[in-house]
XYZ file of C-alpha atoms in Angstrom:
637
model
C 8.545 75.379 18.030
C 9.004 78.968 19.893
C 8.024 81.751 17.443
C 8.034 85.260 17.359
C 5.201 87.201 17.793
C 4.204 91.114 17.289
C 1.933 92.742 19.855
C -1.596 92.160 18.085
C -0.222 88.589 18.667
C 0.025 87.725 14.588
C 3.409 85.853 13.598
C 6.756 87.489 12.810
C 7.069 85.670 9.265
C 10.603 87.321 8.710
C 11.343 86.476 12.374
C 10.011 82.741 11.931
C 11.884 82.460 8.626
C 15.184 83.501 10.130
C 14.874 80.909 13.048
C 13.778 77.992 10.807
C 16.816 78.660 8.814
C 19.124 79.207 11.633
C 18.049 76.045 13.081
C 18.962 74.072 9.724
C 22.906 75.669 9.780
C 22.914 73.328 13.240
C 24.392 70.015 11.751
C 23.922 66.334 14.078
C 27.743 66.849 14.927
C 26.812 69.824 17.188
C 25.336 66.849 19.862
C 27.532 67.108 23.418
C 28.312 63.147 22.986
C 30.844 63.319 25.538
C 28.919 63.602 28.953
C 26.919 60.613 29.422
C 25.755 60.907 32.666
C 23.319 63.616 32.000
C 24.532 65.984 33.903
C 25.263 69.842 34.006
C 24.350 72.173 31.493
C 26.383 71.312 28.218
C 23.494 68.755 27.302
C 22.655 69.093 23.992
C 18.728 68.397 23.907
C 18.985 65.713 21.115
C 21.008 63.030 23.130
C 18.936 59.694 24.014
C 17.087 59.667 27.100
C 17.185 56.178 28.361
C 14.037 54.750 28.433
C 13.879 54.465 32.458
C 16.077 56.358 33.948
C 16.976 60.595 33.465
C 20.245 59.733 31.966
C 21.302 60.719 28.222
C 23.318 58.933 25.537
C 24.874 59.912 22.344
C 23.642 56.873 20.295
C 21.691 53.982 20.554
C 24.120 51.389 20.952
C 25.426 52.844 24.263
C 21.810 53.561 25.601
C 20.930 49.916 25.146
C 23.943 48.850 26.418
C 22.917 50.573 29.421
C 19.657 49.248 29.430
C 20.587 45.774 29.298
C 23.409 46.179 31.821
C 21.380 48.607 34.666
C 17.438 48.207 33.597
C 17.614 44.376 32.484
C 15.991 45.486 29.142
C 17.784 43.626 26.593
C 16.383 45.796 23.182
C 18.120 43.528 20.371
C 16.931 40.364 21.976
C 13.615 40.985 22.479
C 13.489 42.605 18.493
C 15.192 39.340 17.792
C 13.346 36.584 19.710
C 9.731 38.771 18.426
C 10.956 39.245 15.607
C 9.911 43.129 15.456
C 9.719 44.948 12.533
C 10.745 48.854 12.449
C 6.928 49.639 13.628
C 7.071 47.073 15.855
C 10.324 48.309 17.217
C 8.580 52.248 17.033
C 5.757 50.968 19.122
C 7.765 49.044 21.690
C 9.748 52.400 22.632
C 6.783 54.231 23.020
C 5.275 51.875 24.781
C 7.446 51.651 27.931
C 8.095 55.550 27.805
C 4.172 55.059 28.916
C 4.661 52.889 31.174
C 7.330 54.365 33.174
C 5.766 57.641 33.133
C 3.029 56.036 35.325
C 6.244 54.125 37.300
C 4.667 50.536 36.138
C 6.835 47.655 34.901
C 6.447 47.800 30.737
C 6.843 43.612 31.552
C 4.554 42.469 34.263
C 2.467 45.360 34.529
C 3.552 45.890 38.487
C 3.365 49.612 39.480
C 5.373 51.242 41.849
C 4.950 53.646 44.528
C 7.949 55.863 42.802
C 10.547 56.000 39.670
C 13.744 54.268 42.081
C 11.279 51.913 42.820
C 10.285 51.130 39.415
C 14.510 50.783 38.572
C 14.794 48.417 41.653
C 12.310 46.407 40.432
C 13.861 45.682 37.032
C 13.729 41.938 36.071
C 14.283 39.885 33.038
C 11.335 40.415 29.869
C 8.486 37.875 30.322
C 8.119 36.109 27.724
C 5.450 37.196 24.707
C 6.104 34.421 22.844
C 2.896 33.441 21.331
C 0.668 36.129 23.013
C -0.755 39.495 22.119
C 1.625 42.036 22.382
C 1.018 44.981 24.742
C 2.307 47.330 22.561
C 1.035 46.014 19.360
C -1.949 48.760 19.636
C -1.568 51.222 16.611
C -1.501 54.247 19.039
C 1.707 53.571 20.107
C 3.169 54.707 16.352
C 2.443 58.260 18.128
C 5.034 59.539 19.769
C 4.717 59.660 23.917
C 7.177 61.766 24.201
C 8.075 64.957 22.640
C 10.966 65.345 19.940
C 12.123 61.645 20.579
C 15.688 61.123 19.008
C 15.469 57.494 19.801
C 12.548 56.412 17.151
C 14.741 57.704 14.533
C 17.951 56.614 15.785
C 16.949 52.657 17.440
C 18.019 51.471 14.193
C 21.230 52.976 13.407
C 23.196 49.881 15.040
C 21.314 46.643 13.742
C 21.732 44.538 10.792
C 19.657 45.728 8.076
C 18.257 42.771 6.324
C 16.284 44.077 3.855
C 18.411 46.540 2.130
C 15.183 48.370 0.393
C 13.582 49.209 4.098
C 15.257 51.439 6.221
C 14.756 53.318 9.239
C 14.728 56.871 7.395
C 12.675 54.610 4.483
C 10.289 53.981 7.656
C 9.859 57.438 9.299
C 8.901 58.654 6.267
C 5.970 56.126 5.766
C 4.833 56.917 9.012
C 4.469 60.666 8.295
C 3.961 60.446 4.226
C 0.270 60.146 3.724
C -1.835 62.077 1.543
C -4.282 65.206 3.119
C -7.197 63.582 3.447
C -10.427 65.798 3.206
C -13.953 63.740 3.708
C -15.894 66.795 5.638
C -15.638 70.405 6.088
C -17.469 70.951 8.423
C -15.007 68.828 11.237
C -11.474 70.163 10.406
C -8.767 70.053 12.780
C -5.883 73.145 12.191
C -2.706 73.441 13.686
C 0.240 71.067 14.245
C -0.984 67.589 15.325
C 2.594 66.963 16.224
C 3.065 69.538 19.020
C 3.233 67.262 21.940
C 3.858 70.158 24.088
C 6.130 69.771 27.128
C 7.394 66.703 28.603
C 9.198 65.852 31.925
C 12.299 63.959 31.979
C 11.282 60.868 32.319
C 9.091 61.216 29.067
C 5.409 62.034 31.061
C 3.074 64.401 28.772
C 2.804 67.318 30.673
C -0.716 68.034 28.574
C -2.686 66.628 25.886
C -2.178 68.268 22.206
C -4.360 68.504 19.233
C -3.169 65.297 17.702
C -4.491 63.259 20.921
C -7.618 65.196 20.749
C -7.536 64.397 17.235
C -6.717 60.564 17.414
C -7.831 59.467 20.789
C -10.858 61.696 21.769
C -12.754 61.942 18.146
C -16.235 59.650 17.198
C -15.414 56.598 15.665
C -17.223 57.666 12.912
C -16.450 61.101 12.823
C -15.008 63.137 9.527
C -11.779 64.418 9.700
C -10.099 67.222 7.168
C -5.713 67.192 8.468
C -4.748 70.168 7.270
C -0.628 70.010 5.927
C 1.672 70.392 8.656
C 4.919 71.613 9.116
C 6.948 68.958 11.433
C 10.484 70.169 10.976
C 10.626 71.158 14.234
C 8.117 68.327 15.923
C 10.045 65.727 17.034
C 11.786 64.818 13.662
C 15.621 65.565 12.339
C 15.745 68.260 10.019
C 17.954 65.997 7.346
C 14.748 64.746 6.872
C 12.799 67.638 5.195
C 15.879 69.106 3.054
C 13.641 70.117 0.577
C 11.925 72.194 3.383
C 8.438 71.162 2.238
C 5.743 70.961 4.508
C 4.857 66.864 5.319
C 1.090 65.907 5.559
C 0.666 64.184 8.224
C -2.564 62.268 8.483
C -2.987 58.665 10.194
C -6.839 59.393 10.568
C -6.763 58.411 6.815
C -5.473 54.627 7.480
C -8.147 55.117 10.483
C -10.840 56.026 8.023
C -9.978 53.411 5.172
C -10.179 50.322 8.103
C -13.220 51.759 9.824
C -15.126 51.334 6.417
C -13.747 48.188 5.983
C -14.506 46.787 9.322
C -18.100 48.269 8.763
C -18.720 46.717 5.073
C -17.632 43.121 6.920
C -19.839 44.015 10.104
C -23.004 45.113 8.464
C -22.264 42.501 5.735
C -22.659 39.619 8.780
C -25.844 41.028 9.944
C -26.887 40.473 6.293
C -27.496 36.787 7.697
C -30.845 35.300 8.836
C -29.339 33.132 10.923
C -27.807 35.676 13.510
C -31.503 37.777 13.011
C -32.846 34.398 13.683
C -30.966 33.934 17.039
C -31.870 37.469 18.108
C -35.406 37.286 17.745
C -35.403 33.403 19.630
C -33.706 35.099 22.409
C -36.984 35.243 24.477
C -35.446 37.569 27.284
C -34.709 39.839 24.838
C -37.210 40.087 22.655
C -39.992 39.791 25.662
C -38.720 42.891 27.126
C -38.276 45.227 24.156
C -42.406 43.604 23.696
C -43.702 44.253 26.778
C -41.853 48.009 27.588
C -43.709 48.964 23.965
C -46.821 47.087 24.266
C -47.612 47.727 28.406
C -46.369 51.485 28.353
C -49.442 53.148 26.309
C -49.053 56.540 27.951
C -44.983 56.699 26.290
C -45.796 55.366 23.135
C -49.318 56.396 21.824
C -49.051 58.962 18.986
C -45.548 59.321 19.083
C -43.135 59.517 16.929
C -40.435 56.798 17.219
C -37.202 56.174 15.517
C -35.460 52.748 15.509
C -31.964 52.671 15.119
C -30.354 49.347 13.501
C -33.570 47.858 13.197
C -32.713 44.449 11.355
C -35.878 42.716 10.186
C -37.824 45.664 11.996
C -39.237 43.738 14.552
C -38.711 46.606 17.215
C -40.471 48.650 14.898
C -43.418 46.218 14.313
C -44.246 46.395 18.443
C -44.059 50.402 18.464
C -46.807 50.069 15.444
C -48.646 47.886 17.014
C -48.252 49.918 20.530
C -49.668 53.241 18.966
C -47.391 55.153 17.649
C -48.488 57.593 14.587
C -44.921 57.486 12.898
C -41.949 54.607 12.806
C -38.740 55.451 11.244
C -36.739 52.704 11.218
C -32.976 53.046 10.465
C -30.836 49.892 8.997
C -27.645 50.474 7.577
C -27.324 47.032 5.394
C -28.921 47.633 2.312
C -30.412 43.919 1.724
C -31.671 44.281 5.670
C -33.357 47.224 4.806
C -35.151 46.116 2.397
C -35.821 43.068 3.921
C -37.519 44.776 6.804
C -39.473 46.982 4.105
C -41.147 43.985 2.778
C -42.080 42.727 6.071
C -43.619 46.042 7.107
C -45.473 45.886 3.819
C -46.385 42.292 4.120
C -47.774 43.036 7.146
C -49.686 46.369 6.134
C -47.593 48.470 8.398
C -46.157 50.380 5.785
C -46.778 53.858 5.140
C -47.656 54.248 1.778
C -45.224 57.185 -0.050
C -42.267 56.078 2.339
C -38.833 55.797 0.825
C -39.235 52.495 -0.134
C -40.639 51.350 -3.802
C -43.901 49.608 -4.452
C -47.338 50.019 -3.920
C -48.937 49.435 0.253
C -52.425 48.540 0.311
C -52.175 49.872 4.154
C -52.301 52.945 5.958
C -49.765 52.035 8.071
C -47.182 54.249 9.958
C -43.328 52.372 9.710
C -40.956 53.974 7.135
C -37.687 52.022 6.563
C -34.855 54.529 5.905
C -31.012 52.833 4.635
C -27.715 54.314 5.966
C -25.464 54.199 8.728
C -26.941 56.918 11.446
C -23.667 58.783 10.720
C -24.377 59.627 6.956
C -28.323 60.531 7.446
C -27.681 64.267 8.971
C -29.106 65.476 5.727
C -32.013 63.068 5.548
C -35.063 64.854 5.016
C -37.462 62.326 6.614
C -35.947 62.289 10.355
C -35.928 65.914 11.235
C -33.488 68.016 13.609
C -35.093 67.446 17.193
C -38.587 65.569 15.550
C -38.599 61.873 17.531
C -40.427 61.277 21.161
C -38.898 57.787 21.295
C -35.570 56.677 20.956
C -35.454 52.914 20.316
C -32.412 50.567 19.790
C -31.033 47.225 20.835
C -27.716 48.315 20.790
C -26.164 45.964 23.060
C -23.042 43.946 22.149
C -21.134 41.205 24.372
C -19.570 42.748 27.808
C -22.245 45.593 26.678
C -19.929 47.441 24.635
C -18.554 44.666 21.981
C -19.133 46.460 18.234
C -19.221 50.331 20.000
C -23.223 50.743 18.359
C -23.488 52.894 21.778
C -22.040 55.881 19.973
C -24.406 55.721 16.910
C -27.350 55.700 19.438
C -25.797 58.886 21.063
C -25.351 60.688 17.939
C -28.790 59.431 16.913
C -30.004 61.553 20.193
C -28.379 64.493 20.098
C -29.354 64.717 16.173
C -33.169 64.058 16.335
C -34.352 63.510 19.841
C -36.651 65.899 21.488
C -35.653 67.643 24.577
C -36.856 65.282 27.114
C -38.107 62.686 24.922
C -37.554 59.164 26.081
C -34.849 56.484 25.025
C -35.862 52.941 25.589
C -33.985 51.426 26.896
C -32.143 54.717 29.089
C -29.312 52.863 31.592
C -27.440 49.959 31.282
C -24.787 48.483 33.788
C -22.602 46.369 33.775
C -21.517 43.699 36.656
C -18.616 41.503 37.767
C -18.274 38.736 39.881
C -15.544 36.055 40.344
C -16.286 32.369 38.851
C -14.208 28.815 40.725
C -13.147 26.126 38.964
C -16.088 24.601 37.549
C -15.941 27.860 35.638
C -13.123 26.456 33.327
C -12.963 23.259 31.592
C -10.455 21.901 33.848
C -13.191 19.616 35.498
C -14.074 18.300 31.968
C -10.972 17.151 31.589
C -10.305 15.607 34.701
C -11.903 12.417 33.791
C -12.878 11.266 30.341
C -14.594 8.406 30.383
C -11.904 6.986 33.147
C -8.828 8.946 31.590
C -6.835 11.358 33.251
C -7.016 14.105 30.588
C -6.320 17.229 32.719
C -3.187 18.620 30.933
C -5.542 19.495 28.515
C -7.285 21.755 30.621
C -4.811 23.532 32.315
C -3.327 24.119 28.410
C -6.860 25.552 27.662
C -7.081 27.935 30.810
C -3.519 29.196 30.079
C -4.941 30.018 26.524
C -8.375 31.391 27.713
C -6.135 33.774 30.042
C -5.178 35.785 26.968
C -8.674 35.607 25.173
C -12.109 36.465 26.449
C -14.299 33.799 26.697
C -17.778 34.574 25.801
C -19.819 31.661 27.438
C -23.005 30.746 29.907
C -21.569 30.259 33.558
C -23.241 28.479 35.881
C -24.748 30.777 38.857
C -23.520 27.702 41.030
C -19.617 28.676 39.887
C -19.804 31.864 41.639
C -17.374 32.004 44.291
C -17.420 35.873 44.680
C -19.858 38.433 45.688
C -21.626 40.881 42.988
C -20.267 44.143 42.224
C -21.441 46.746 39.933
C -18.480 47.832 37.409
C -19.549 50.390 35.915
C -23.257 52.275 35.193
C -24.513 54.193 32.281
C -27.290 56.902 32.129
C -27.913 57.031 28.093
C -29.815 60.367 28.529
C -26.586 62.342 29.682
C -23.479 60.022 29.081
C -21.281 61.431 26.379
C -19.018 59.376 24.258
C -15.968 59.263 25.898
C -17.789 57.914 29.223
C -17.387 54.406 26.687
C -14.225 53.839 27.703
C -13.804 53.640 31.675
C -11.725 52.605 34.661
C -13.216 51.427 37.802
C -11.567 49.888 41.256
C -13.425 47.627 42.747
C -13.465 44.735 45.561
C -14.997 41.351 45.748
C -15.035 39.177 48.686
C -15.357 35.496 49.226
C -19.407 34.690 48.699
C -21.126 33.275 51.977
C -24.370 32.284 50.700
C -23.189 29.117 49.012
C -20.736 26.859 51.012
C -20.363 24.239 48.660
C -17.276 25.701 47.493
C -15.858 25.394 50.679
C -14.294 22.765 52.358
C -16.197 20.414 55.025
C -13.708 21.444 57.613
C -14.983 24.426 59.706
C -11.503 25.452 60.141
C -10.830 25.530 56.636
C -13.199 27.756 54.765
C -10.766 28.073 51.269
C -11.910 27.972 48.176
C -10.055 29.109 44.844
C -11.032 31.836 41.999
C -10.066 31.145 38.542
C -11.313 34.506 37.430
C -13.956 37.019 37.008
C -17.659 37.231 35.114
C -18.778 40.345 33.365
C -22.407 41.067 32.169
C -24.968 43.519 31.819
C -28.806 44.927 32.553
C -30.330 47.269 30.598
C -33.531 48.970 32.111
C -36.648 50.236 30.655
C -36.709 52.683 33.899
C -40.465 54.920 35.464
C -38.360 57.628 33.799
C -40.147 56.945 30.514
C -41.979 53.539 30.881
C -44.020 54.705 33.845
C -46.574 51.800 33.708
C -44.736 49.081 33.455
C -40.763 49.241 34.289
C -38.924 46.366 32.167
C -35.192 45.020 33.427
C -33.451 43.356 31.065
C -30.734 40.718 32.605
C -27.891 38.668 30.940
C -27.125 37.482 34.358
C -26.071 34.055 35.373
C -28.562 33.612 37.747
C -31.366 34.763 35.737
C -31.912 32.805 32.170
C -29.481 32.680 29.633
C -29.391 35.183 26.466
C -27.392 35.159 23.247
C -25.089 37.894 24.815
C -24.252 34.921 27.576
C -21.453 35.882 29.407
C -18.013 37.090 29.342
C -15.167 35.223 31.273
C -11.721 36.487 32.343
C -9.013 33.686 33.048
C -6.889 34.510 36.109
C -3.121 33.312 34.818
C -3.095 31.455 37.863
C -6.279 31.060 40.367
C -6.189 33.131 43.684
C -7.254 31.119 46.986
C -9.631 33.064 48.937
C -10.956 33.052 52.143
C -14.137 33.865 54.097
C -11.838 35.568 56.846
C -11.951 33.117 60.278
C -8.868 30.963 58.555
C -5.516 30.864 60.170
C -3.021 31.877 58.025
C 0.977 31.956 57.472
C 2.007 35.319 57.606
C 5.126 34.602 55.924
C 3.669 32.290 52.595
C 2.679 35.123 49.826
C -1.358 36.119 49.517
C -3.220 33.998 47.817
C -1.924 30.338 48.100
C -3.447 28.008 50.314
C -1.521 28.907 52.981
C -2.313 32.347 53.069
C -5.563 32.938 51.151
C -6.757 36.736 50.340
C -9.749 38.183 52.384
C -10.760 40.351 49.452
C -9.789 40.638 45.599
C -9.342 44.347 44.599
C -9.839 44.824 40.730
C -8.251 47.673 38.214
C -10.771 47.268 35.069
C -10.358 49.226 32.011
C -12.598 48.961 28.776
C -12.131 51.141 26.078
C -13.187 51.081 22.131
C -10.001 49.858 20.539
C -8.149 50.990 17.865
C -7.961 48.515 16.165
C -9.661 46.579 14.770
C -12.782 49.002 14.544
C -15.694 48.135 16.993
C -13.418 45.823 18.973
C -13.207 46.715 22.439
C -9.724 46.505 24.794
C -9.928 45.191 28.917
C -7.125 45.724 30.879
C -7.144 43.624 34.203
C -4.731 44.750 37.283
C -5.331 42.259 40.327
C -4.302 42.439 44.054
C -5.513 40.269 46.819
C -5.049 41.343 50.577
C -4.396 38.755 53.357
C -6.100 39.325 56.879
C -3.209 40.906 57.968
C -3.455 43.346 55.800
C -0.375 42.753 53.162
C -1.328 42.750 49.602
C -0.026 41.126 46.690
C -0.217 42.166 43.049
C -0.384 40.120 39.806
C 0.922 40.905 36.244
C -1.499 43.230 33.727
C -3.474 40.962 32.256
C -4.222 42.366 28.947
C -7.724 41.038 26.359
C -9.155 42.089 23.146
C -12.759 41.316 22.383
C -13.100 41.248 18.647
């Protein structure tokens, strides 16, 4: 909302107060209804802006109408055959104003090259029957666009059935919540509605506090939401007739399912059996050994901290490697003590620790309980104190259960400038897998039986869902490409979540995927790999540099592998094939030269420590022409 302001630049109050009640003498009947084209100047700045194109409606029934008849977006059937709630509804809206801000089909995920494009290419809804809903992401209950009439007018038209839940009854759940106040130290003033400006077709012109707030904060981190006045931001003024100021503050719902999420994921490491399948990982537990054990000059009389420790077993090679002090940090409480008694049992212990009970040794390991997040007060890991930095944070595709950022925080809180982190990169790979990278094969033949509609049911399913599995090195059809790297002495949090472009070509060093005809070098790609290597680099371990590899062609780890299911599999080429310029890229007839790749991986929303992968695929024919496939989206939880 414009207000006044005097020229030390403090607020007008009698100015401001004048305005706000100015504005409220403007009743809904003041809308222009009558010009529905959008155009001139007698627009009144409330009507509906349809949800691809710049023109404005009056109500909801005629800009759905219009979207059905000119966009192919029928709104009540696809509420009707999801069977969408008000939320989901709320979502759904915001979720294509998204999308066609970036000019990409909100259906198939296609982008174009401008906004006529993106009309011409309107087709019927795909279905989502019976798949995970693009829009079903929480962040989508924040508004794209700024002051939105439509998500507080979509449901004006449709049949209520439940007389007790409204639209209006809606709204205000969505913006009713109790201030919540967990820290004062990280407060966030101001509006967290002002979206600032947006352009016509509903793209944010510039991020506002409430993104900052909701998108670019620590998982972990406290947040005070001050009360906010949103008469003015983006909601009717019939709605606050009592002119009270409405707290607005989703980071509470954030805050109650992050603990939750937590208490369930540090109950499960609470289990022997998954500490049991850690420490008979050989490739991992080798190379966490032998980067403590080989690298005296790092580890000798230093101080180390160990974050997540478990049963302590990191900690136990840094005490046996030297070091005069071991903190280790576990945040389940029967863990902790766990690795307590172990330390003890194994006269590692320093006596006077934290822990109770008497050591008979002089040993060095202290076992501290608490997530790293609530130990900024702890008294026995001082600001800036640890040489060594040790954690085995990794999760599946790397970044499965976000432990990254506690290892961050962890370093910025206590590390010493230029002390080491073991390990200090990680990076992550891709590489495209053939058939005998599905189950299709399996299925093929049982025991004499033609069973193969089973397998084509399972590779439709696993191209929703991640697969984490072992792939054979043999299935890889694809060069190697490095996705994405990580430097954990500089990255920040937000480098979690990436984009990267890439290109794969058809792999020449193994021919058996290709057929025995010399003229016909095709073979097909069902999908694409993703795993990591962490290193142990001559930054810090400068006598003896460790790698450690979840590759497929090196042995297999617990972390294995994770697979992404093409929806259908791509025929590629090793380039000398003749091909028909007229058959579309990527069929036998015309198989792709190269596969280029749009990969996104970010911490989702929800649920906590789960992580989102979008996949955007194009292959390109020798020729040159290139043909796109529908957004594939996957959540890893």
């Amino acid at each position: 909302m414009a207000t006044n302001q005097t020229q030390d630049g403090e607020m007008d109050d009698v100015d401001l107060v004048s305005e706000v009640e100015e504005d409220e003498e403007q009743e809904w009947g003041d809308w222009n209804t009558d010009d529905d084209d959008g155009e001139g100047d007698g627009l009144g700045s409330d009507l509906l802006l349809c949800l691809f194109c710049d023109l404005k409606y009056g109500s909801s029934e005629a800009l759905f109408e219009h979207c059905n008849s000119t966009h192919r977006f029928d709104f009540g059937g696809i509420r009707k055959t999801l069977e969408l709630d008000f939320y989901g509804c709320f979502k759904l809206i915001n979720y294509i104003r998204s999308q066609a801000a970036e000019n990409r089909c909100w259906s198939c995920g296609f982008t174009c090259q401008s906004k006529q494009d993106l009309q011409n290419h309107a087709h019927e809804a795909f279905s989502f029957k019976d798949t995970v809903l693009p829009w079903g992401d929480d962040r989508y209950l924040k508004p794209f666009m700024q002051e939105d009439p439509l998500l507080y007018s979509f449901g004006e038209d449709w049949e209520v059935e439940d007389e007790d839940t409204t639209s209006d009854n809606k709204i205000t759940e969505l913006i009713d919540f109790e201030r919540i106040c967990i820290d004062d130290d990280n407060t966030v003033e101001g509006p967290l509605f002002d979206f600032n400006t947006a352009s016509e077709n509903g793209r944010a012109e510039s991020a506002s506090a409430f993104n900052s707030c909701l998108n670019g904060m620590n998982p972990y981190q406290e947040v005070k939401v001050s009360s906010v006045d949103v008469n003015k931001s983006g909601l009717p003024s019939d709605m606050n007739s009592t002119n009270k100021d409405l707290e607005v503050s989703f980071a509470k719902v954030e805050a109650n399912e992050i603990k939750n999420v937590n208490k369930n994921y540090f109950g499960l490491y609470s289990s022997f059996g998954i500490h049991r399948e850690m420490i008979s990982d050989k490739v991992r537990t080798d190379a966490y050994r032998q980067a403590l054990l080989n690298n005296p000059s790092l580890l000798r009389g230093a101080t180390v901290l160990d974050v997540g420790c478990g049963t302590g077993i990191l900690s136990l090679f840094a005490s046996q490697a030297g070091a005069s002090s071991v903190i280790a940090v576990e945040a389940s409480e029967k863990m902790a003590a766990v690795a307590t008694q172990i330390a003890k049992d194994n006269c590692l212990l320093c006596s006077g620790g934290p822990s109770e009970g008497t050591s008979q040794g002089t040993g060095v390991m202290k076992v501290v309980q608490g997530m790293v997040e609530e130990l900024g007060n702890c008294e026995l890991i001082q600001p800036h104190s640890i040489d060594v930095l040790l954690s085995e944070w990794m999760g599946y595709c790397l970044l499965y259960e976000s432990m990254l950022s506690s290892v961050l925080l962890a370093r910025d809180r206590w590390l010493k400038p230029g002390g080491a982190i073991l390990p200090d990169t990680a990076t992550m790979f891709v590489a495209g897998f053939g058939k005998g990278g599905t189950s299709i094969p399996f299925w093929e033949t049982v025991y004499g039986f033609n069973m193969s509609c089973i397998g084509k049911e399972l590779v439709e399913d696993a191209a929703r869902v991640p697969i984490v599995d072992i792939i054979d090195s043999g299935d890889i059809v694809t060069n190697t490409v490095v996705l994405q790297s990580f430097d954990l002495v500089k990255m920040t949090p937000d480098e979690m979540d990436f984009t990267s472009r890439i290109e794969l070509e058809p792999l020449t060093e193994n021919p058996t995927h290709y057929s025995s005809d010399s003229l016909c070098k095709t073979t097909w790609c069902y999908g694409i790999v993703l795993w990591f290597e962490t290193g142990f680099t001559s930054r810090f371990c400068k006598d003896m540099p460790i790698v450690l590899s979840t590759s497929p062609y090196t042995p297999k780890t617990h972390w294995s592998q994770t697979i992404l299911t093409f929806r259908e599999p791509i025929a590629i080429s090793l380039g000398s094939t003749a091909s028909d310029t007229l058959a579309a890229v990527g069929t036998d007839a015309c198989p792709a030269v190269k596969v280029h790749l749009r990969i996104s991986i970010a911490r989702a929303a929800s649920p906590h420590r789960s992580i989102d992968i979008s996949l955007e695929i194009a292959g390109i024919a020798p020729d040159g022409r290139k043909r796109s496939w529908p957004v594939q989206i996957f959540n890893l939880s």
